[in-house]
Amino acid sequence: MKEITFTLNDETVRVTEDPLKRLLDVLREDLGMTGVKEGCGEGECGACSILLDGKLVNACMVPLGVVEGREVVTPEGLRETEKGKTLIEAFADTGAVQCGFCTPGMVMAAEALLEENADPSEEEIRQALSGNLCRCTGYDLIIKGVRAAAERGKELW
Amino acid sequence: MSKQISKAVRRVDAVDKASGRARYIADHDFGELLYARILRSERPRAVITGISKPEFPEGYYYIDARDIPEGGKNRIRIIKEDWPVFAEGEVRYIGETIALVVGPDREKVLELLSQITVTYEDREPATTIEEGLACKGGPIVGEDNLFGAYTLIKGDPDAAFKRAARVVEGTYRTGFQEHLYMETQGMVGTWEDGKLTLYASAQCPFYIRKSVAGVLGVEEAEIRVRQVTTGGAFGGKEHFPDVIATPLAVAVNKIHKPVQLIFDRDEDIPFTCKRHPSRITIRTALDARGNILGMDIDTVINAGGYESSSLIVLQRAILHGLGVYNIPSARVRGRAVATNTFPSDAFRGFGAPQGLYAIEVHMSQVARALGEQPAAFKRRYFIRKGDMTVTNATMKDNVILEEMFKAVDEMSGYTEKARAYENDPLRGIGIAFVNHGCGFTGNGEQEIIKSVVRMKRTGPHQAALYVSNVEMGQGLQTVLRKIAAKELGLDYTDIAYDNPDTDIVPDSGPTVASRSTMVVGYLIQECAKKLKDRWDEGIGVEAEQHYRHPEGLTWDQETFQGDAYPSYGWGINVIEVALDLVTYEVRTTGIWSAFDVGVPIDETIMAGQVSGGIIQAVGYAALEKCEVRDGMFYQRTMADYTIPTAVDFPEVKNVFLENPYPYGPSGARGAGELVFDAAAPAYVDAIQSLTGRNVYDLPVTPETIMGVLKR
Ligand code: FES
Ligand code: FES
């Protein structure tokens, strides 16, 4: 057990836990961030995508100890921002959401992409989402959703 | 799209899901939970000779068949009651449930589980179709290892083969396919106000209620099942939830505390049902000029250790055995064989994809054997309205495959490319034509399901609808609201439709078989008309609608003669591929489709079904390998079992052709499975066009292609 301090969605949090515990479990169980989903627990599906210091990572592959002093953003944080809202609205309007289990992770991946590249091509979007699996959509409408967000959010990214 | 109902609206569940607010089974707070884990068989076929357990600390439970209350039964009511809740004496497959270990600390539960030793006396297992048919190790069921067998006959197939100048034959095999819904199987059982309540990620709340009631020996109404937001299903949450609900219910019934049973992914891949592997042999009798005189089709599916819904899957496979063709004479035989693999069960298409794969690839091979272009050859045999089907009824649908072909040919350039690629060793293009029977087979809707829907006026401009059909990603909560709103002249957001709760909703049947939009949607449309007539009676007024079979359809369930389905959805896929000579990797360079789903209810939701269904099917065709070694699935993680990612396939370009169905809401037909059916044979046809050689088996991996090219 160890006390770990980090920034979660712009607020400082302290948790006393085994530093080897998966960040995914700490977020979901200790901190109630159930927007972070577990699809595989082995780093393959991206359902547990979060931003760690602005970089896209799989929370199931990160031990809690690693985030000491760093900044974590989950879907709960992103959805409160203009960028997050733009992405969510664009996904909803293009039909990018089906069962929705992959979607919070997809939105995180899209945010990470748009931070790097505000005007991505279809190919660049496909590459950026390639670590996030979706079994429902075949990806086409998710790609459209990301394009729509980029167009609507010209001022944001 | 000309119809108002087809105009896209924003899905009612989209924002909640995209923002992470939607709660799936693992996201709900049930207070103090106990955790359950399954003790599973490690042997494909054995007699259990002993089970040794460690001392269980206070508050930890070992639950098995002895905990089933008096009057209950250790069998799951699926179709037949053959599958035990807890193995009794013998095990028939690796992963069979022996017991549950339940307790408050997850780590402790796992520790206890690892300390249990089961001793077995092994028997010789049969794991392939061939071994099953040969009764290796002695029959698992009956005398011949068959759960069931059927034969359909149209015309005079024996005479056709006697007259034949030439016979073309091929044997086509398909493998297991894992659903890989992104949310694993999961359920929580609670004891609320003296009632056993199950919260489930599932397609069929009333199926769960029925099987649990049978196991506990109580009336169905004494069990309550509540569906929670479900993260994908594709058939994998049709019957399999019964297999986890029943032991869970036994535990909750004993402990009277909330118990959670959620699979990790490394349990969900190896220990849940998959699509049935198939082996289909087709022989085609041709006259001297190359006209088809008749066909003989022999279909075998691997059902696994217990029957589950395998016979219904088999029926659908053979009922789709002739595909979209009017073949003058045919014999279609089907057998479901028992083996010692995990029982196979429903997966989007439910047998039709296997039957359609075989007939489509075979028809292309016959065309090539005759030196013809596959599409030109196939089009000559398109079934038309009034032609005889394989069950000797007339086709009632107004078939528009020719118009659909024109549309997809224009988009894809199929005809020209097929000609050009004949002599191009690096490119190929394939095509497949399919139909998919909507709703239950024969008179199942009328005799077995007997759906009821209810609606209620809940406010000045508000109404609620009550059905047992679930949203599992396909968009049903939006589609049914749109149908109701249209009749009532309201906005679709003014219609309430909650996740079904068996204590509240009537049984409008399971969410399966491409029936929810067409069959249940039509009931909602008619129910809404009734409610509208009574609207002025005030808030609280209700209306109900019961299923009525469309006029003029006949069916004999004994002989399988008559109208097998009230209507069909129709589809064409074209797939183009290119070969990289260095890596022998095949890239898919184009995917086009045309569908007749009657009238699409919401073009965006339908576009999502089309892309999702086709990409899932090219995954089946090109990537998704699931082998059995020593009775065990060899691919056990998402790293081993690879499904398509965003970079594997190009965008699907689709067109819908309108062709209203009179007994569908606003003219809609079923579509959810149809969109899966054509891509695998179209992909294989493209590989045949590329290589100039016949390809028979799925999946077609790079190694397969290398092998074909070396031949
Ligand atoms: S749950 Fe973390 S990558 Fe799948
Ligand atoms: S929407 Fe279901 S997995 Fe992506």
mmCIF file of N, CA, C and O in Angstrom, chain B residues 473-501:
data_model
loop_
_atom_site.group_PDB
_atom_site.id
_atom_site.type_symbol
_atom_site.label_atom_id
_atom_site.label_comp_id
_atom_site.label_asym_id
_atom_site.label_seq_id
_atom_site.Cartn_x
_atom_site.Cartn_y
_atom_site.Cartn_z
ATOM 1 N N GLY B 473 -27.210 -2.451 -29.623
ATOM 2 C CA GLY B 473 -26.300 -1.734 -30.502
ATOM 3 C C GLY B 473 -26.897 -1.489 -31.873
ATOM 4 O O GLY B 473 -26.513 -0.572 -32.589
ATOM 5 N N GLN B 474 -27.913 -2.299 -32.222
ATOM 6 C CA GLN B 474 -28.460 -2.258 -33.584
ATOM 7 C C GLN B 474 -29.358 -1.055 -33.831
ATOM 8 O O GLN B 474 -29.729 -0.763 -34.956
ATOM 9 N N GLY B 475 -29.739 -0.341 -32.765
ATOM 10 C CA GLY B 475 -30.533 0.873 -32.942
ATOM 11 C C GLY B 475 -32.015 0.703 -32.690
ATOM 12 O O GLY B 475 -32.815 1.588 -32.997
ATOM 13 N N LEU B 476 -32.408 -0.417 -32.088
ATOM 14 C CA LEU B 476 -33.834 -0.717 -31.936
ATOM 15 C C LEU B 476 -34.584 0.324 -31.112
ATOM 16 O O LEU B 476 -35.733 0.644 -31.394
ATOM 17 N N GLN B 477 -33.929 0.860 -30.079
ATOM 18 C CA GLN B 477 -34.643 1.829 -29.236
ATOM 19 C C GLN B 477 -35.010 3.093 -30.014
ATOM 20 O O GLN B 477 -35.958 3.781 -29.674
ATOM 21 N N THR B 478 -34.254 3.376 -31.050
ATOM 22 C CA THR B 478 -34.572 4.522 -31.895
ATOM 23 C C THR B 478 -35.582 4.125 -32.969
ATOM 24 O O THR B 478 -36.562 4.835 -33.226
ATOM 25 N N VAL B 479 -35.359 2.963 -33.566
ATOM 26 C CA VAL B 479 -36.217 2.509 -34.668
ATOM 27 C C VAL B 479 -37.669 2.328 -34.210
ATOM 28 O O VAL B 479 -38.606 2.819 -34.847
ATOM 29 N N LEU B 480 -37.880 1.615 -33.096
ATOM 30 C CA LEU B 480 -39.264 1.377 -32.648
ATOM 31 C C LEU B 480 -39.927 2.689 -32.219
ATOM 32 O O LEU B 480 -41.126 2.885 -32.436
ATOM 33 N N ARG B 481 -39.164 3.594 -31.630
ATOM 34 C CA ARG B 481 -39.732 4.907 -31.285
ATOM 35 C C ARG B 481 -40.180 5.653 -32.540
ATOM 36 O O ARG B 481 -41.231 6.280 -32.570
ATOM 37 N N LYS B 482 -39.357 5.582 -33.586
ATOM 38 C CA LYS B 482 -39.721 6.280 -34.831
ATOM 39 C C LYS B 482 -41.016 5.721 -35.410
ATOM 40 O O LYS B 482 -41.865 6.463 -35.898
ATOM 41 N N ILE B 483 -41.147 4.398 -35.368
ATOM 42 C CA ILE B 483 -42.339 3.758 -35.928
ATOM 43 C C ILE B 483 -43.581 4.206 -35.153
ATOM 44 O O ILE B 483 -44.601 4.580 -35.736
ATOM 45 N N ALA B 484 -43.468 4.189 -33.822
ATOM 46 C CA ALA B 484 -44.612 4.597 -32.995
ATOM 47 C C ALA B 484 -44.925 6.073 -33.198
ATOM 48 O O ALA B 484 -46.092 6.466 -33.350
ATOM 49 N N ALA B 485 -43.877 6.894 -33.226
ATOM 50 C CA ALA B 485 -44.073 8.345 -33.332
ATOM 51 C C ALA B 485 -44.759 8.718 -34.638
ATOM 52 O O ALA B 485 -45.607 9.606 -34.684
ATOM 53 N N LYS B 486 -44.398 8.019 -35.695
ATOM 54 C CA LYS B 486 -44.976 8.333 -36.994
ATOM 55 C C LYS B 486 -46.494 8.164 -36.962
ATOM 56 O O LYS B 486 -47.236 9.029 -37.416
ATOM 57 N N GLU B 487 -46.954 7.048 -36.395
ATOM 58 C CA GLU B 487 -48.402 6.810 -36.350
ATOM 59 C C GLU B 487 -49.109 7.789 -35.438
ATOM 60 O O GLU B 487 -50.232 8.200 -35.698
ATOM 61 N N LEU B 488 -48.462 8.154 -34.331
ATOM 62 C CA LEU B 488 -49.122 9.010 -33.340
ATOM 63 C C LEU B 488 -48.951 10.495 -33.654
ATOM 64 O O LEU B 488 -49.527 11.342 -32.967
ATOM 65 N N GLY B 489 -48.145 10.802 -34.652
ATOM 66 C CA GLY B 489 -47.905 12.204 -34.978
ATOM 67 C C GLY B 489 -47.111 12.916 -33.895
ATOM 68 O O GLY B 489 -47.265 14.113 -33.672
ATOM 69 N N LEU B 490 -46.247 12.177 -33.201
ATOM 70 C CA LEU B 490 -45.426 12.775 -32.151
ATOM 71 C C LEU B 490 -43.972 12.786 -32.601
ATOM 72 O O LEU B 490 -43.619 12.228 -33.633
ATOM 73 N N ASP B 491 -43.124 13.423 -31.781
ATOM 74 C CA ASP B 491 -41.696 13.347 -32.036
ATOM 75 C C ASP B 491 -41.173 12.049 -31.412
ATOM 76 O O ASP B 491 -41.641 11.632 -30.353
ATOM 77 N N TYR B 492 -40.176 11.445 -32.054
ATOM 78 C CA TYR B 492 -39.696 10.146 -31.533
ATOM 79 C C TYR B 492 -39.125 10.273 -30.134
ATOM 80 O O TYR B 492 -39.106 9.310 -29.369
ATOM 81 N N THR B 493 -38.680 11.474 -29.762
ATOM 82 C CA THR B 493 -38.129 11.637 -28.408
ATOM 83 C C THR B 493 -39.241 11.742 -27.351
ATOM 84 O O THR B 493 -38.964 11.738 -26.157
ATOM 85 N N ASP B 494 -40.486 11.829 -27.803
ATOM 86 C CA ASP B 494 -41.610 11.854 -26.853
ATOM 87 C C ASP B 494 -42.122 10.451 -26.528
ATOM 88 O O ASP B 494 -43.115 10.282 -25.819
ATOM 89 N N ILE B 495 -41.486 9.452 -27.108
ATOM 90 C CA ILE B 495 -41.893 8.070 -26.835
ATOM 91 C C ILE B 495 -40.889 7.475 -25.843
ATOM 92 O O ILE B 495 -39.687 7.523 -26.071
ATOM 93 N N ALA B 496 -41.396 6.909 -24.764
ATOM 94 C CA ALA B 496 -40.510 6.253 -23.800
ATOM 95 C C ALA B 496 -40.397 4.767 -24.143
ATOM 96 O O ALA B 496 -41.363 4.161 -24.621
ATOM 97 N N TYR B 497 -39.223 4.235 -23.935
ATOM 98 C CA TYR B 497 -38.996 2.806 -24.207
ATOM 99 C C TYR B 497 -37.774 2.428 -23.379
ATOM 100 O O TYR B 497 -36.654 2.693 -23.769
ATOM 101 N N ASP B 498 -38.027 1.839 -22.219
ATOM 102 C CA ASP B 498 -36.935 1.488 -21.324
ATOM 103 C C ASP B 498 -36.385 0.111 -21.655
ATOM 104 O O ASP B 498 -37.047 -0.688 -22.302
ATOM 105 N N ASN B 499 -35.198 -0.163 -21.138
ATOM 106 C CA ASN B 499 -34.668 -1.528 -21.229
ATOM 107 C C ASN B 499 -35.702 -2.466 -20.613
ATOM 108 O O ASN B 499 -36.210 -2.192 -19.525
ATOM 109 N N PRO B 500 -36.042 -3.560 -21.294
ATOM 110 C CA PRO B 500 -37.145 -4.387 -20.810
ATOM 111 C C PRO B 500 -36.909 -5.026 -19.431
ATOM 112 O O PRO B 500 -35.800 -5.402 -19.080
ATOM 113 N N ASP B 501 -38.009 -5.123 -18.707
ATOM 114 C CA ASP B 501 -38.057 -5.728 -17.383
ATOM 115 C C ASP B 501 -39.230 -6.695 -17.451
ATOM 116 O O ASP B 501 -40.358 -6.294 -17.751
#
